[in-house]
Short mmCIF file of N, CA and C in Angstrom, two decimals:
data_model
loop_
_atom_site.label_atom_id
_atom_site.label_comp_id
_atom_site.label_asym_id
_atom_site.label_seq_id
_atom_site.Cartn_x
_atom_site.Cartn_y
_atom_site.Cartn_z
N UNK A 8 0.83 -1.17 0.00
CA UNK A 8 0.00 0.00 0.00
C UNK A 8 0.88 1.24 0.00
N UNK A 9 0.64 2.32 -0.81
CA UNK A 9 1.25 3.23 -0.64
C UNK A 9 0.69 4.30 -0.49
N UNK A 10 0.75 5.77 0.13
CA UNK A 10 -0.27 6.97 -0.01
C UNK A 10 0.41 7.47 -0.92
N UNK A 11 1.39 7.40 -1.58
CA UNK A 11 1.89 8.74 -2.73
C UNK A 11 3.20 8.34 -3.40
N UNK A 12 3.73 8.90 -3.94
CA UNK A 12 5.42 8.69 -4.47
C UNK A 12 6.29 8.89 -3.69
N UNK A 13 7.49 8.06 -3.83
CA UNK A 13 8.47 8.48 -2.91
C UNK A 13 9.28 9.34 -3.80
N UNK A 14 9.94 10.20 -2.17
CA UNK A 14 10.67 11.23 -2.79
C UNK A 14 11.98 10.90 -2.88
N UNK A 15 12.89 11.80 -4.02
CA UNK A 15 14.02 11.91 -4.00
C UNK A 15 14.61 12.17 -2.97
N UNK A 16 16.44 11.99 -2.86
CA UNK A 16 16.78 11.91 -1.96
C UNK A 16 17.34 13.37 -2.20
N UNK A 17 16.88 14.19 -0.96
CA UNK A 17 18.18 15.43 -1.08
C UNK A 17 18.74 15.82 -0.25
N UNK A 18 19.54 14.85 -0.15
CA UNK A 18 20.82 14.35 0.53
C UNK A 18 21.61 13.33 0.28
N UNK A 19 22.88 13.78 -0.70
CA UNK A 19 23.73 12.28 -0.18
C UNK A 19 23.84 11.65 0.82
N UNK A 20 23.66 10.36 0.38
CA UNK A 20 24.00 9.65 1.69
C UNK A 20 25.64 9.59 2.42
N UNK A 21 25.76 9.62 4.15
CA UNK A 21 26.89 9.33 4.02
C UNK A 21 27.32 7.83 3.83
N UNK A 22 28.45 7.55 4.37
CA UNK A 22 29.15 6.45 4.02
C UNK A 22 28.20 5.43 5.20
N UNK A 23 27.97 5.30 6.24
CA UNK A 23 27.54 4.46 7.16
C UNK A 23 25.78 4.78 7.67
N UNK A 24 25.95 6.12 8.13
CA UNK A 24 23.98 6.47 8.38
C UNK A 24 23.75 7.85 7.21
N UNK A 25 22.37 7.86 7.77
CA UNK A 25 21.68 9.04 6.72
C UNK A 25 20.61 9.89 7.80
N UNK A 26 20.28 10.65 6.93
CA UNK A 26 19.02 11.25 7.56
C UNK A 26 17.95 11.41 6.55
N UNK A 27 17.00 11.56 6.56
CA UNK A 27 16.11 11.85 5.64
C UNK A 27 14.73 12.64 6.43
N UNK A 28 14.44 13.50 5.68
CA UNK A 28 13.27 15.18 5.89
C UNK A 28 12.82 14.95 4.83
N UNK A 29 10.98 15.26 5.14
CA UNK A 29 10.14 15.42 4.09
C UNK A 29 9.13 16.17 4.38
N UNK A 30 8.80 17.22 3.88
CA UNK A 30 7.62 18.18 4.08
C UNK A 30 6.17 17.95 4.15
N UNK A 31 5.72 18.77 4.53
CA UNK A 31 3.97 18.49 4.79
C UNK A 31 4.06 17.14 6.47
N UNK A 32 5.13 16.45 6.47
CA UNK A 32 6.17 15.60 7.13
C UNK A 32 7.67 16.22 7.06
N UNK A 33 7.86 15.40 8.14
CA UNK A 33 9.42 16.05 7.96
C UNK A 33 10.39 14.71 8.37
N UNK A 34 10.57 14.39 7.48
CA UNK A 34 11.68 13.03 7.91
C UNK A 34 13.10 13.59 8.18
N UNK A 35 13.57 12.87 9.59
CA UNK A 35 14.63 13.51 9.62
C UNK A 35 15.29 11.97 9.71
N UNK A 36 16.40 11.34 9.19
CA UNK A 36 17.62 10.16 9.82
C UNK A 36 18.46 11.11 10.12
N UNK A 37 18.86 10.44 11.27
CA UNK A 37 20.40 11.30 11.82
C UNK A 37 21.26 9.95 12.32
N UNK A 38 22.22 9.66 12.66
CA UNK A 38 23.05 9.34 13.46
C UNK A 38 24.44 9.83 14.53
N UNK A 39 23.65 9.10 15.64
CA UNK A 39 24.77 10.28 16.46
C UNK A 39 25.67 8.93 17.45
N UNK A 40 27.05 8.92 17.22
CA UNK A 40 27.78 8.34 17.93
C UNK A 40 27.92 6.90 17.28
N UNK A 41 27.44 6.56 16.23
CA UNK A 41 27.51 5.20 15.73
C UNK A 41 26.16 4.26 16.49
N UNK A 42 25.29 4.91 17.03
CA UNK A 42 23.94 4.26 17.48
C UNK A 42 23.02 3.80 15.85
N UNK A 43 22.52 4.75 15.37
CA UNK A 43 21.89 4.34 14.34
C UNK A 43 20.82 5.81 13.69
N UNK A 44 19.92 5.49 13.63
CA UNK A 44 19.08 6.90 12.64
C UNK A 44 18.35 6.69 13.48
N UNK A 45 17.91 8.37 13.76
CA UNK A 45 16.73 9.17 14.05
C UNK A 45 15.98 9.78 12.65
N UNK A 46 14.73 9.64 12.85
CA UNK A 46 14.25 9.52 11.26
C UNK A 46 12.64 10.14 11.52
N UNK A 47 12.60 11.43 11.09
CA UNK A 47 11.27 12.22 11.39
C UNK A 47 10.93 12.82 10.32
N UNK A 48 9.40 13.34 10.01
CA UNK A 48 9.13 13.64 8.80
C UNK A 48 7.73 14.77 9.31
N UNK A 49 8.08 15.85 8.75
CA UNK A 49 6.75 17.14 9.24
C UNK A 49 5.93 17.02 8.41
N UNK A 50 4.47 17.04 8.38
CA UNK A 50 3.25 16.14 7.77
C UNK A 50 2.28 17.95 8.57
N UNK A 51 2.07 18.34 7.08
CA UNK A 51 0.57 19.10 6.65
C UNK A 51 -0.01 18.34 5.40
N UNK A 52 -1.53 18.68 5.63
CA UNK A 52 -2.20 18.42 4.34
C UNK A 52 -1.49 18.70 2.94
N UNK A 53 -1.16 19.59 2.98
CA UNK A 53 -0.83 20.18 1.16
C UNK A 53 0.60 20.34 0.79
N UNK A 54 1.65 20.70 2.03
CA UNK A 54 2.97 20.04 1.63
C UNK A 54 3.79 21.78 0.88
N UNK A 55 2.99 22.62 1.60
CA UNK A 55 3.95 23.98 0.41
C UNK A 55 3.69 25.16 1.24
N UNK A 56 3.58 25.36 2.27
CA UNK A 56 3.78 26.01 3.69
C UNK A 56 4.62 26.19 4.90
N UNK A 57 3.69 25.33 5.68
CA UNK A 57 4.50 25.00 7.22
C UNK A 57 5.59 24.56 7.33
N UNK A 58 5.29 22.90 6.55
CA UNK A 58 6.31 22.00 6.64
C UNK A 58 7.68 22.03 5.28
N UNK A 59 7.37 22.96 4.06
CA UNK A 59 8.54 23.49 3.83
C UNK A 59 9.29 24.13 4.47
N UNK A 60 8.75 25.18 5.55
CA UNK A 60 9.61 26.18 6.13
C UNK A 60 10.14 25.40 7.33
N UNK A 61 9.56 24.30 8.00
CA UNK A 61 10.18 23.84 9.18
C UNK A 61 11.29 22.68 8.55
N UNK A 62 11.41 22.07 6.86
CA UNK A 62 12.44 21.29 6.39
C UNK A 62 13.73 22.26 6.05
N UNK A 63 13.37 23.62 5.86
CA UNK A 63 14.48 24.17 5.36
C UNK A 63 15.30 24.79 6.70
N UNK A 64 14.28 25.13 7.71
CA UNK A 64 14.95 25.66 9.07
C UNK A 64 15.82 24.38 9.74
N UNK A 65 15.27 23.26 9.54
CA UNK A 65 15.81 21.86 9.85
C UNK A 65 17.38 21.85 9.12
N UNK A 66 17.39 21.89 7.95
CA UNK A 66 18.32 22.07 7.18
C UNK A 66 19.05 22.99 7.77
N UNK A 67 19.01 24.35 8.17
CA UNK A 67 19.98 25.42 8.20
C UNK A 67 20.58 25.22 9.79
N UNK A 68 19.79 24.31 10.55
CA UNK A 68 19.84 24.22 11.69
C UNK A 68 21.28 23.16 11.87
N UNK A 69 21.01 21.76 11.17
CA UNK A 69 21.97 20.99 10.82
C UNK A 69 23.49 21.38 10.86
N UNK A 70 23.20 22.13 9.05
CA UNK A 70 24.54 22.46 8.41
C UNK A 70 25.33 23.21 9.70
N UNK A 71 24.45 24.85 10.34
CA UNK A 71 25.25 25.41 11.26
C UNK A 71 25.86 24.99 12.67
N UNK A 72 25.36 23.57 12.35
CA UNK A 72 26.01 22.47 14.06
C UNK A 72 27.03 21.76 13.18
N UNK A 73 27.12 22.09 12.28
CA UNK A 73 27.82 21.09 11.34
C UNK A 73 27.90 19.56 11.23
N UNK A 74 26.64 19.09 11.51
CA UNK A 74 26.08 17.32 11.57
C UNK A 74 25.36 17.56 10.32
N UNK A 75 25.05 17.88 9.45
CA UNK A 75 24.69 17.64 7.79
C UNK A 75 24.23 16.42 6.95
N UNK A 76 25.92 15.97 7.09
CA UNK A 76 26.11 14.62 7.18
C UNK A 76 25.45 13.18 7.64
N UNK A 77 24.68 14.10 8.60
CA UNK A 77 24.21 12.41 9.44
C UNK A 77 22.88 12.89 9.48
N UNK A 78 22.00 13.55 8.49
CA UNK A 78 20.67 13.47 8.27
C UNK A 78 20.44 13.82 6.82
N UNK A 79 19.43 13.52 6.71
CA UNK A 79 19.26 13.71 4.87
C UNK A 79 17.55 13.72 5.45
N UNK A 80 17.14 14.91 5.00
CA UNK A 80 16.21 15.86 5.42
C UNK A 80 14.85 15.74 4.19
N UNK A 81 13.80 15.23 4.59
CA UNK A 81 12.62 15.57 3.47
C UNK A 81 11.08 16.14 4.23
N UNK A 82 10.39 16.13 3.24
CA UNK A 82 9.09 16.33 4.10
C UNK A 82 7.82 16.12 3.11
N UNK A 83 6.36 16.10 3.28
CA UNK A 83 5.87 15.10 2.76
C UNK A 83 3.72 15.62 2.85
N UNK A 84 3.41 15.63 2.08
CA UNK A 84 1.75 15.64 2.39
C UNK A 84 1.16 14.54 2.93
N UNK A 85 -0.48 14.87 3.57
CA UNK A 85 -1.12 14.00 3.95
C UNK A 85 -2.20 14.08 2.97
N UNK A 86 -2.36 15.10 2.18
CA UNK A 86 -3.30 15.15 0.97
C UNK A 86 -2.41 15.36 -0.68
N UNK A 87 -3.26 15.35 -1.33
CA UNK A 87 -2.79 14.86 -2.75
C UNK A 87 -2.92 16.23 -3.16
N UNK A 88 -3.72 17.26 -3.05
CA UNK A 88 -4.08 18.78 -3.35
C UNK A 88 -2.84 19.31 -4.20
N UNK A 89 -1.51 19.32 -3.92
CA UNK A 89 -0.46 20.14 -4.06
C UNK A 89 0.64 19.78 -4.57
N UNK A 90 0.71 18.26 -4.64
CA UNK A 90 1.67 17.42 -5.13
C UNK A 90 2.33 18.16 -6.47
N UNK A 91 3.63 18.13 -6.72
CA UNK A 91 4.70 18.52 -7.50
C UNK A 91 4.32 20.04 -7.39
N UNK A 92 4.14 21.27 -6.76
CA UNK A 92 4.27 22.14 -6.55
C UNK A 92 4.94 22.60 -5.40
N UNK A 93 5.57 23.77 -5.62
CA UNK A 93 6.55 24.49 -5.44
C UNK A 93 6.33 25.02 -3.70
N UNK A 94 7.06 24.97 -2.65
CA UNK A 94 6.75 26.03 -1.71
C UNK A 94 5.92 27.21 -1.85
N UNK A 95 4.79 27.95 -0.84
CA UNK A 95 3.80 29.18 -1.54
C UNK A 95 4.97 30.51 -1.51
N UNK A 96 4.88 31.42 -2.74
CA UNK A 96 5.96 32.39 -2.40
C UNK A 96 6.06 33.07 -1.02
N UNK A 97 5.02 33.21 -0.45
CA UNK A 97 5.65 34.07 0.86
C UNK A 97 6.37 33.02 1.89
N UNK A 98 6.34 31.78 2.03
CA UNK A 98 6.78 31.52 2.31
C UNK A 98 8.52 31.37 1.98
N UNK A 99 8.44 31.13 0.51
CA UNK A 99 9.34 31.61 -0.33
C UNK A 99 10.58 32.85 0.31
N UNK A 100 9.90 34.13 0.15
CA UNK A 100 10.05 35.15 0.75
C UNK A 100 10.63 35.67 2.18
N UNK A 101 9.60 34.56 2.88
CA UNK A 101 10.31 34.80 4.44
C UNK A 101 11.80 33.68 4.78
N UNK A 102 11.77 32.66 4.01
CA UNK A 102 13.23 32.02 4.03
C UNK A 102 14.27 32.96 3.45
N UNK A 103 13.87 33.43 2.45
CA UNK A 103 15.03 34.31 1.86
C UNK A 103 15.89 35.65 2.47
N UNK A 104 14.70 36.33 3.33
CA UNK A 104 14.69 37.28 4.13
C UNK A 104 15.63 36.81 5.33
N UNK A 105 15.82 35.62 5.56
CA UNK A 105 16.20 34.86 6.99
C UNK A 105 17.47 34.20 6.52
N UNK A 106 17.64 34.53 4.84
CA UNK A 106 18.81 33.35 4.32
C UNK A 106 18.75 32.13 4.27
N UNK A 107 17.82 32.07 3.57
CA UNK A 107 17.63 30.21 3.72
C UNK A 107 17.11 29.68 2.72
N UNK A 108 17.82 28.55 2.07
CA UNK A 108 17.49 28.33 0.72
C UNK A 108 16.38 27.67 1.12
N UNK A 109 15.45 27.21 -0.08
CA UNK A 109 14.24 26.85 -0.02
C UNK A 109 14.38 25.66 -1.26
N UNK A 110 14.17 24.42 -1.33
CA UNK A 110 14.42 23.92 -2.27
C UNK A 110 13.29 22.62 -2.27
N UNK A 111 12.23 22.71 -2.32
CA UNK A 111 11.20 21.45 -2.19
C UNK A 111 10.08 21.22 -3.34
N UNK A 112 10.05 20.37 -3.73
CA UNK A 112 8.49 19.97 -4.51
C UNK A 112 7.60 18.97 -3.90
N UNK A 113 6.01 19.18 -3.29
CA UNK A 113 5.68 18.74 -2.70
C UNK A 113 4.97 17.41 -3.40
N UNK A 114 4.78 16.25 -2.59
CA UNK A 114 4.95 14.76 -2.37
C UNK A 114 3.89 13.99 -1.29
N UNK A 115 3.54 13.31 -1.49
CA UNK A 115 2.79 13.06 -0.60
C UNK A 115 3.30 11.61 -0.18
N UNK A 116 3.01 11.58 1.43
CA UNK A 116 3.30 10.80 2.25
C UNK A 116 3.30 9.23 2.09
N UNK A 117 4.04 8.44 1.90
CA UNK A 117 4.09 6.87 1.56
C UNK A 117 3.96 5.89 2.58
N UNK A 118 3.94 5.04 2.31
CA UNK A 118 3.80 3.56 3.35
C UNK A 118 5.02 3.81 3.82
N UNK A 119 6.09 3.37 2.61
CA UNK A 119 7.57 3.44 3.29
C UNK A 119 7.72 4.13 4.43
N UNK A 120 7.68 5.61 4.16
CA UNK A 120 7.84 6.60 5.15
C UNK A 120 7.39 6.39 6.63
N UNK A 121 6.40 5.61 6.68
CA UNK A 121 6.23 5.18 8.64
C UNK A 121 7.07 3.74 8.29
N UNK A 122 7.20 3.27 7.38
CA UNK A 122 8.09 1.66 8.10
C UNK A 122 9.58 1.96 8.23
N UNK A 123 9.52 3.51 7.80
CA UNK A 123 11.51 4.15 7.32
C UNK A 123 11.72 5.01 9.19
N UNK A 124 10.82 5.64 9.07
CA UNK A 124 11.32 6.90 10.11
C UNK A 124 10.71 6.76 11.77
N UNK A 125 11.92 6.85 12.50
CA UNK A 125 11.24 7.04 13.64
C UNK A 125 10.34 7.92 14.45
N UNK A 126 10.30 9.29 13.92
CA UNK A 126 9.81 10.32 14.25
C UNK A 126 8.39 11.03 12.61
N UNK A 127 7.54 11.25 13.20
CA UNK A 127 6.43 11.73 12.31
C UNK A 127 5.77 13.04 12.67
N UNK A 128 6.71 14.35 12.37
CA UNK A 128 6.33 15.66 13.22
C UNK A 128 5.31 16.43 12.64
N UNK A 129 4.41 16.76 12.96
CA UNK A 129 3.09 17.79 12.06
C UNK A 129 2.99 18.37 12.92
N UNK A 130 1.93 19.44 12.12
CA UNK A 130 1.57 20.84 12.99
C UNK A 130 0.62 21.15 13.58
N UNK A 131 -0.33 20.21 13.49
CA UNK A 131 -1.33 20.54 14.32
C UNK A 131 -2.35 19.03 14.43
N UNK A 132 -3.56 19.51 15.01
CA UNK A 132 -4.38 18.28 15.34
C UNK A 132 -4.76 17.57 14.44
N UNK A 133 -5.51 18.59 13.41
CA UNK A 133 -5.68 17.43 12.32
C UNK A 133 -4.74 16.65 11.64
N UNK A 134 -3.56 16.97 11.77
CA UNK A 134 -2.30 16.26 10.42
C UNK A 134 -2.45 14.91 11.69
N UNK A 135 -2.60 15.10 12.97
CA UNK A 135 -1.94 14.02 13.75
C UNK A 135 -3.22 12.78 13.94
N UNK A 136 -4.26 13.44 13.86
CA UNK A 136 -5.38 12.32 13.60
C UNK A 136 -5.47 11.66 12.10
N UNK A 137 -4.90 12.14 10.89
CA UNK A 137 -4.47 12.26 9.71
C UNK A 137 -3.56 11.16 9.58
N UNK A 138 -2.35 11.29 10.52
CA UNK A 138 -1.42 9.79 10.33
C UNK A 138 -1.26 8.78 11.03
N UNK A 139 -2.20 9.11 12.32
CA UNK A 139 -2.57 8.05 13.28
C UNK A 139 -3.11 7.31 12.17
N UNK A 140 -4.59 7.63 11.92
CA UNK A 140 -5.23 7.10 10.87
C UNK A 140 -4.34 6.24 10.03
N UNK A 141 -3.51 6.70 8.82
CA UNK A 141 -3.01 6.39 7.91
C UNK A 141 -1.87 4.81 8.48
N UNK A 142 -1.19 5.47 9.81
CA UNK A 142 -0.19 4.82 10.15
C UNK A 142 -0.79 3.56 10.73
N UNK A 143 -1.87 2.96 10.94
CA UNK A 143 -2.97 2.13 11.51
C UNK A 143 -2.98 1.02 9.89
N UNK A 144 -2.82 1.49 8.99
CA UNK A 144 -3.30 1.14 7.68
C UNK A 144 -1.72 0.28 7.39
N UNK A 145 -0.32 0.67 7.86
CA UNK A 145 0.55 0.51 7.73
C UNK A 145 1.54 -1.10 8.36
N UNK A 146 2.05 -1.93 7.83
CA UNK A 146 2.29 -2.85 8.84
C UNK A 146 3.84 -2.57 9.10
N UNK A 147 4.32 -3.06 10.40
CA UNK A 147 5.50 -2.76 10.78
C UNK A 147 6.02 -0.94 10.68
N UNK A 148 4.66 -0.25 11.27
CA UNK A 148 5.34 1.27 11.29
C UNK A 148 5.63 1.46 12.62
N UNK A 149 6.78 1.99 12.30
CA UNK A 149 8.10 1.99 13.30
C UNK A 149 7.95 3.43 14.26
N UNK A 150 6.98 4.63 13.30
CA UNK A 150 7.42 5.99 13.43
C UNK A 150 6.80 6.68 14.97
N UNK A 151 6.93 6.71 15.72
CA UNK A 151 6.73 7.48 16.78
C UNK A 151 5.71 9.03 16.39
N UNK A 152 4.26 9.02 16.21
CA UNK A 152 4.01 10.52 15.57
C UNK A 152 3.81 11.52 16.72
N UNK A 153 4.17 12.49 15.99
CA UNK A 153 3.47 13.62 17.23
C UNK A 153 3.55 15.54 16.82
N UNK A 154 3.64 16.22 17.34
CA UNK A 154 3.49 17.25 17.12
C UNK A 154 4.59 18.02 17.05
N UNK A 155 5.02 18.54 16.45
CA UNK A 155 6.45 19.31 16.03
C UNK A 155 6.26 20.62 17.48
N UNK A 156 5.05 20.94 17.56
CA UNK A 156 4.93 22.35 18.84
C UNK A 156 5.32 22.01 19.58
N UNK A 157 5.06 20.40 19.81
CA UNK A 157 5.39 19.93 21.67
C UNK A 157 6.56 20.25 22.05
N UNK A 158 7.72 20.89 21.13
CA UNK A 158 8.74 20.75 21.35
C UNK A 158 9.28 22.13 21.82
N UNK A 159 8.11 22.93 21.30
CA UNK A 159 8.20 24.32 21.47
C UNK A 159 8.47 25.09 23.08
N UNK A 160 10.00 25.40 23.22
CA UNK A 160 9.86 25.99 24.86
C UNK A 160 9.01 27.26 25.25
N UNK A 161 8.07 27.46 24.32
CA UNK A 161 7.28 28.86 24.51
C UNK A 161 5.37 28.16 24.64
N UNK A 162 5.66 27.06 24.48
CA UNK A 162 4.47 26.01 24.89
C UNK A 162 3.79 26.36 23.85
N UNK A 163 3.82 27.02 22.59
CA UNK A 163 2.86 26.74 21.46
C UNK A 163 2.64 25.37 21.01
N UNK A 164 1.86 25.15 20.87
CA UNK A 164 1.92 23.40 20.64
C UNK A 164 1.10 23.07 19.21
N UNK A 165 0.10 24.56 18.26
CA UNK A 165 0.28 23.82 17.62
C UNK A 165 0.68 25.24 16.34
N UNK A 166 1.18 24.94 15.15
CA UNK A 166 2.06 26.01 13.88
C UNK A 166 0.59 26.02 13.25
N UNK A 167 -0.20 26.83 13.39
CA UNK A 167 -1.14 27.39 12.37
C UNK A 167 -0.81 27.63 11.20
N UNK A 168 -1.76 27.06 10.39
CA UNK A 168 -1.45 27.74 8.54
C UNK A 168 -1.78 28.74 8.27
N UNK A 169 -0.31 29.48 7.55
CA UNK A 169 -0.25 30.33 7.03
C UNK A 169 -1.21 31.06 5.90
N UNK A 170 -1.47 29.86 5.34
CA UNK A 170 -2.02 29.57 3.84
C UNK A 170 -3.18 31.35 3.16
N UNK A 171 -3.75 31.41 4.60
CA UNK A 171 -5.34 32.46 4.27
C UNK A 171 -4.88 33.58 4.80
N UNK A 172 -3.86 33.45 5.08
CA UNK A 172 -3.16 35.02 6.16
C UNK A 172 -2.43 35.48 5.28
N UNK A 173 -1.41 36.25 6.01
CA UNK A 173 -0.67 37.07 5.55
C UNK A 173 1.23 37.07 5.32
N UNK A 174 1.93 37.79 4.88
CA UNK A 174 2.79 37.58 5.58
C UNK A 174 4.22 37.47 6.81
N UNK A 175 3.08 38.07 7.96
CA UNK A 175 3.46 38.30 9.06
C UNK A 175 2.78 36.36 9.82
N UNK A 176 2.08 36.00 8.78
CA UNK A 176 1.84 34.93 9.87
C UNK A 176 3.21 33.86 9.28
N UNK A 177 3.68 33.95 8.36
CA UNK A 177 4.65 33.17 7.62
C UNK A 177 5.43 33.39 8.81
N UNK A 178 6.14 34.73 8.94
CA UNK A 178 7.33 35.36 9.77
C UNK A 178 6.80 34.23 11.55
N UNK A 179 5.43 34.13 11.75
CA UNK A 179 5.68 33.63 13.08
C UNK A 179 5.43 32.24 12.71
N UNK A 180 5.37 31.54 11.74
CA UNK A 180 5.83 30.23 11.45
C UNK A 180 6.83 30.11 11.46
N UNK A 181 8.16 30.59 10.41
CA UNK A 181 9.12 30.64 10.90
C UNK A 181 10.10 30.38 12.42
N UNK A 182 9.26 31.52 12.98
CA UNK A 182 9.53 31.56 14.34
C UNK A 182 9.37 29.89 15.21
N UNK A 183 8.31 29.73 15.14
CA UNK A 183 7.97 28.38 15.87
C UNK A 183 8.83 27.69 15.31
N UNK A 184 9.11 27.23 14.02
CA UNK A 184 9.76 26.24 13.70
C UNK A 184 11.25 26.32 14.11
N UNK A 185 11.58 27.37 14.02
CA UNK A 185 13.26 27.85 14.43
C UNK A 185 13.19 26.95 16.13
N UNK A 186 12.39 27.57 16.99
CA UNK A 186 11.97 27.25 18.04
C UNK A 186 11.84 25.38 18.20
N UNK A 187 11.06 24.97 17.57
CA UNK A 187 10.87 23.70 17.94
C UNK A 187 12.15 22.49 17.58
N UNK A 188 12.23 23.20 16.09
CA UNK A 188 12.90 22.26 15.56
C UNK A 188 15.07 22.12 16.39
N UNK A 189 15.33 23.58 16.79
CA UNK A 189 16.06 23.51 18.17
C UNK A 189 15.84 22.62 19.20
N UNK A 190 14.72 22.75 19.77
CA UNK A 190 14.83 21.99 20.96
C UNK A 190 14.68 20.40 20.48
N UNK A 191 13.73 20.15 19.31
CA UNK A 191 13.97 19.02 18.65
C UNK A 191 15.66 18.27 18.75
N UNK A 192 16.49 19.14 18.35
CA UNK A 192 17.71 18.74 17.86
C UNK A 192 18.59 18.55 19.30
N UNK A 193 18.19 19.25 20.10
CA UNK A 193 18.96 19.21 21.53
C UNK A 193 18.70 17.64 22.25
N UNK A 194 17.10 17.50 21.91
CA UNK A 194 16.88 16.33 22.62
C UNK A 194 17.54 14.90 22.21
N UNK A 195 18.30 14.10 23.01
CA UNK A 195 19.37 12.58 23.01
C UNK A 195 17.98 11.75 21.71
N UNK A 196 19.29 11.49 20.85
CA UNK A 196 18.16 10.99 19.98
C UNK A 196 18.73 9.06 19.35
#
């Protein structure tokens, strides 16, 4: 069974672990110390918002700890709506403003992807009743799901869409994700 296509990899792999990030989801593999992969994926409906901006903050977050290497970063839909389209420009906009490349075409979420990743981060209630659901449908899923906010030390718990707003609500997406996806990375994985 599959929900969608799998995505390319954008990330070489290294020589021994990987990481892998996927939007709308956010798959992250990491390896730290020769243990093995941490493997999370940020999951909105449509895949060209939230969870672009929390794969590319993921990304910039990486490179500047300089562990790169030991994740290979994607992210991923829970709906079909948006598939092979581009990040929305303001979101566009507010990475650029912040320095941050933006590089995604959105994809929607696969079987693989819960039997691959340990971690399944979304933004709010519905994405998480969304892959409970889905991940129920799945055999041998491995992925731990939950909410990318929980992680948030300012207790926002969940990244509202941008999508009908403006773009000052982009700028405090941003924000949260900078926020979560930190304390994400701090926590022994």
């Amino acid at each position: 069974m599959c929900f969608g296509h799998p995505s390319p990899s954008l990330h070489a792999q290294t020589s021994l672990y990987s990481s892998q990030v996927t939007c709308s989801c956010l798959h992250l593999h990491a390896s730290f110390l020769g243990f093995g992969f941490v493997r999370s994926i940020l999951l909105i409906p449509g895949n060209i918002c939230r969870s672009p901006i929390a794969e590319a903050v993921f990304r910039k977050l990486v490179t500047d700890e300089k562990v790169e290497n030991k994740w290979r970063i994607d992210s991923a839909a829970t709906s079909t709506y948006e598939i092979g389209n581009p990040p929305d420009y303001r979101g566009q906009t507010c990475m650029k403003k912040h320095g941050i490349t933006m590089n995604h075409i959105a994809r929607q979420i696969t079987k693989e992807d819960f039997q691959t990743f340990d971690y399944i981060l979304c933004m709010d209630e519905s994405n998480l009743r969304d892959l409970k659901r889905k991940s129920n449908q799945v055999k041998d899923c491995k992925a731990t799901i939950e909410l990318l906010g929980s992680y948030d030390p300012q207790k926002q718990l969940i990244i509202e869409d941008p999508y009908y707003g403006c773009e000052k609500d982009f700028e405090t997406v941003y924000e949260q994700c900078v926020r979560c996806c930190k304390a994400f990375l701090e926590k022994p994985h």
